[in-house]
XYZ file of C-alpha atoms in Angstrom:
241
model
C 1.675 43.694 -62.731
C 4.515 42.454 -64.916
C 5.851 39.127 -63.724
C 9.531 38.426 -64.389
C 10.655 34.818 -64.154
C 13.563 32.627 -65.160
C 16.465 35.097 -65.052
C 19.479 33.063 -66.112
C 22.917 33.683 -67.594
C 24.174 33.132 -71.121
C 27.015 30.603 -71.451
C 29.527 30.605 -74.313
C 30.189 27.069 -75.527
C 32.275 25.569 -78.308
C 30.643 24.567 -81.589
C 28.567 21.438 -81.282
C 28.617 21.117 -77.501
C 24.927 21.894 -77.049
C 22.602 22.995 -79.884
C 20.400 24.832 -77.377
C 23.197 26.992 -75.961
C 24.899 30.041 -77.486
C 27.799 28.961 -79.682
C 30.712 31.123 -80.778
C 31.239 30.488 -84.481
C 34.884 30.850 -85.320
C 36.231 33.137 -82.633
C 36.353 36.916 -82.584
C 36.901 39.187 -79.617
C 34.524 39.398 -76.643
C 33.081 42.795 -75.755
C 30.220 44.044 -73.598
C 27.263 41.811 -74.462
C 24.728 43.887 -72.550
C 25.136 46.812 -74.956
C 24.589 44.773 -78.112
C 20.800 44.966 -77.935
C 21.141 48.739 -77.915
C 23.695 48.814 -80.662
C 22.081 48.903 -84.117
C 19.047 46.705 -83.458
C 17.219 49.189 -81.262
C 18.710 52.600 -81.767
C 16.886 55.289 -83.688
C 18.923 55.817 -86.848
C 20.516 59.227 -87.173
C 19.787 59.103 -90.909
C 16.089 58.473 -90.372
C 16.215 54.818 -91.349
C 13.002 52.896 -90.783
C 13.134 50.900 -87.562
C 10.107 48.773 -88.505
C 11.424 46.473 -91.179
C 11.027 42.781 -91.866
C 13.099 41.345 -94.639
C 15.045 38.410 -95.985
C 18.377 39.112 -97.636
C 21.660 37.469 -98.585
C 25.184 38.677 -97.928
C 28.406 37.379 -99.436
C 31.685 37.747 -97.540
C 35.182 36.956 -98.824
C 37.618 35.456 -96.353
C 41.251 36.522 -96.654
C 42.222 33.034 -95.473
C 40.360 29.896 -94.420
C 41.153 30.430 -90.737
C 39.541 33.882 -90.612
C 36.673 33.617 -88.078
C 33.047 34.543 -88.650
C 32.949 35.984 -85.117
C 29.382 35.665 -83.924
C 27.611 33.833 -81.125
C 24.496 31.973 -82.207
C 21.896 29.637 -80.780
C 20.111 27.003 -82.843
C 16.339 27.365 -82.557
C 15.023 23.864 -83.110
C 11.424 25.094 -83.277
C 12.128 26.900 -86.564
C 15.295 25.151 -87.743
C 17.432 28.304 -87.866
C 20.377 29.889 -86.077
C 19.715 33.122 -84.192
C 22.503 35.676 -83.807
C 22.993 36.442 -80.124
C 26.191 38.465 -80.316
C 28.583 39.859 -82.958
C 32.202 39.793 -81.801
C 34.842 42.383 -82.635
C 37.558 41.237 -85.011
C 35.516 38.723 -87.005
C 34.176 38.595 -90.560
C 30.690 39.710 -89.512
C 32.039 42.759 -87.657
C 34.095 43.641 -90.738
C 31.033 43.288 -92.964
C 29.005 45.491 -90.620
C 31.667 48.197 -90.643
C 31.494 48.474 -94.434
C 27.731 47.955 -94.949
C 26.087 50.953 -96.569
C 23.069 50.988 -94.237
C 21.741 49.572 -90.982
C 19.448 47.227 -92.872
C 22.398 45.518 -94.578
C 24.245 44.686 -91.345
C 24.033 41.421 -89.412
C 22.373 42.344 -86.128
C 21.644 40.825 -82.741
C 18.400 38.874 -83.214
C 18.789 38.105 -86.913
C 18.116 34.538 -88.047
C 20.533 32.686 -90.322
C 18.571 30.418 -92.645
C 21.608 28.903 -94.360
C 25.385 29.128 -94.787
C 26.501 28.536 -98.390
C 23.181 26.841 -99.029
C 23.504 24.457 -96.090
C 20.750 24.272 -93.493
C 20.185 22.285 -90.308
C 22.157 22.318 -87.079
C 25.018 24.641 -86.224
C 27.448 21.760 -86.683
C 26.189 20.882 -90.156
C 26.328 24.504 -91.309
C 29.738 25.309 -89.852
C 31.433 22.067 -90.926
C 30.407 22.792 -94.503
C 32.238 26.153 -94.711
C 35.581 25.298 -93.091
C 37.461 25.128 -96.407
C 35.547 27.826 -98.286
C 36.736 31.390 -98.805
C 33.421 32.785 -100.064
C 30.651 32.690 -97.467
C 26.995 33.341 -98.324
C 24.532 33.898 -95.497
C 20.768 33.896 -96.014
C 19.326 36.145 -93.297
C 15.834 36.837 -91.995
C 14.993 39.833 -89.811
C 11.736 40.252 -87.935
C 9.792 43.530 -87.895
C 9.812 46.107 -85.102
C 6.722 47.928 -83.862
C 5.589 50.342 -81.141
C 2.878 50.183 -78.483
C 1.492 52.800 -76.086
C -0.218 51.623 -72.878
C -1.818 53.282 -69.865
C -2.036 51.338 -66.610
C -5.449 50.332 -65.313
C -6.706 51.702 -61.937
C -4.828 48.907 -60.152
C -1.569 49.864 -61.852
C -1.498 46.814 -64.137
C -0.535 46.583 -67.799
C -2.100 43.222 -68.531
C 0.861 41.058 -69.473
C 3.544 38.832 -68.010
C 7.142 38.713 -69.246
C 10.242 36.614 -68.711
C 13.969 36.930 -69.347
C 14.944 34.211 -71.804
C 18.011 32.316 -70.585
C 19.942 32.078 -73.871
C 19.566 35.523 -75.396
C 18.643 37.525 -72.281
C 15.709 38.961 -74.217
C 12.713 40.302 -72.315
C 9.981 38.081 -73.771
C 6.216 38.621 -73.617
C 4.925 35.486 -71.950
C 1.163 36.019 -71.682
C -1.518 38.582 -72.546
C -3.923 38.803 -69.596
C -7.666 38.763 -70.083
C -9.363 42.157 -69.768
C -6.149 44.138 -69.299
C -4.871 47.279 -71.047
C -2.710 45.289 -73.451
C -5.615 43.117 -74.573
C -7.611 46.280 -75.275
C -4.665 47.728 -77.221
C -4.531 44.556 -79.305
C -8.241 44.760 -80.109
C -7.918 48.397 -81.178
C -4.602 48.019 -83.050
C -4.620 44.623 -84.793
C -1.670 45.535 -87.033
C 0.480 46.246 -83.956
C -1.024 43.639 -81.643
C 1.411 42.158 -79.134
C 1.693 38.355 -79.147
C 3.345 35.893 -76.766
C 6.950 35.525 -77.854
C 7.388 39.169 -78.896
C 10.524 40.869 -77.558
C 10.582 44.123 -75.572
C 13.542 46.226 -76.724
C 12.800 49.659 -75.287
C 10.596 51.104 -72.515
C 9.869 54.855 -72.528
C 13.122 55.472 -74.386
C 15.156 53.266 -72.032
C 17.565 50.886 -73.762
C 19.490 48.307 -71.796
C 19.456 44.893 -70.212
C 16.231 42.932 -69.934
C 16.117 43.237 -66.136
C 16.299 47.037 -66.364
C 13.505 47.078 -68.938
C 11.348 44.859 -66.727
C 11.906 47.116 -63.735
C 10.894 50.128 -65.815
C 7.692 48.347 -66.824
C 6.884 47.476 -63.214
C 7.322 51.002 -61.832
C 3.816 52.015 -60.600
C 4.872 55.665 -60.502
C 4.888 55.689 -64.302
C 1.225 55.745 -65.419
C 1.813 55.118 -69.122
C 4.401 53.287 -71.201
C 5.647 53.530 -74.742
C 7.153 50.197 -75.771
C 9.322 49.345 -78.748
C 9.158 45.627 -79.573
C 10.402 43.149 -82.124
C 8.049 40.557 -83.517
C 8.922 37.138 -82.120
C 9.351 34.210 -84.477
C 8.573 31.576 -81.859
C 6.111 31.078 -78.994
C 7.651 31.527 -75.526
C 7.331 27.784 -74.840
C 10.010 27.242 -77.510
C 12.400 29.665 -75.795
C 13.013 27.768 -72.540
């Protein structure tokens, strides 16, 4: 069966309070966080855009004034030395950029990693302090690839993996691939789309939503087969606690 552990809440903290907790960079308006995973990152583009992309890109945003907020919640991932976007707030620079971007791939999305701000790397504090007086903001962004997996339960109703809900992002994270299970067999037969610990489950049989709902859908023994849409994880699950 799928084992769900460590279901915790996300806390919004001020910049610099705790590098391991989500930090709101420069304000912006709060809106429903639970729908952000659905919005853009997971949805099937109406224009047929490829959902399975992995890319690094740079965006440049012009502030109208120095006090104009970026408007995104991030968490600093010490294991890779980058900020991860947890939430894009309405009314900020990032939301404005997204509204004018020509395609989905050019937007800043939930789950993107920020490598640098105006060439500065390191902690959230060091990046944010360096842009306070600058009107032109350059963000170097990395996005992980998405991929799809189809599984049939074994005679005991198992899928052959364990998952957890990560406390900071509320992602449904693959924790372990179980020996001899359906997922291990899938991995052997589909090495290009093999699931690894740390990968993120975004969709289960077309269901988009909160991690707990996705986990419940995976655990339902009445559903003999599952089609999963995942995003490649950048870090092992031990780095996500």
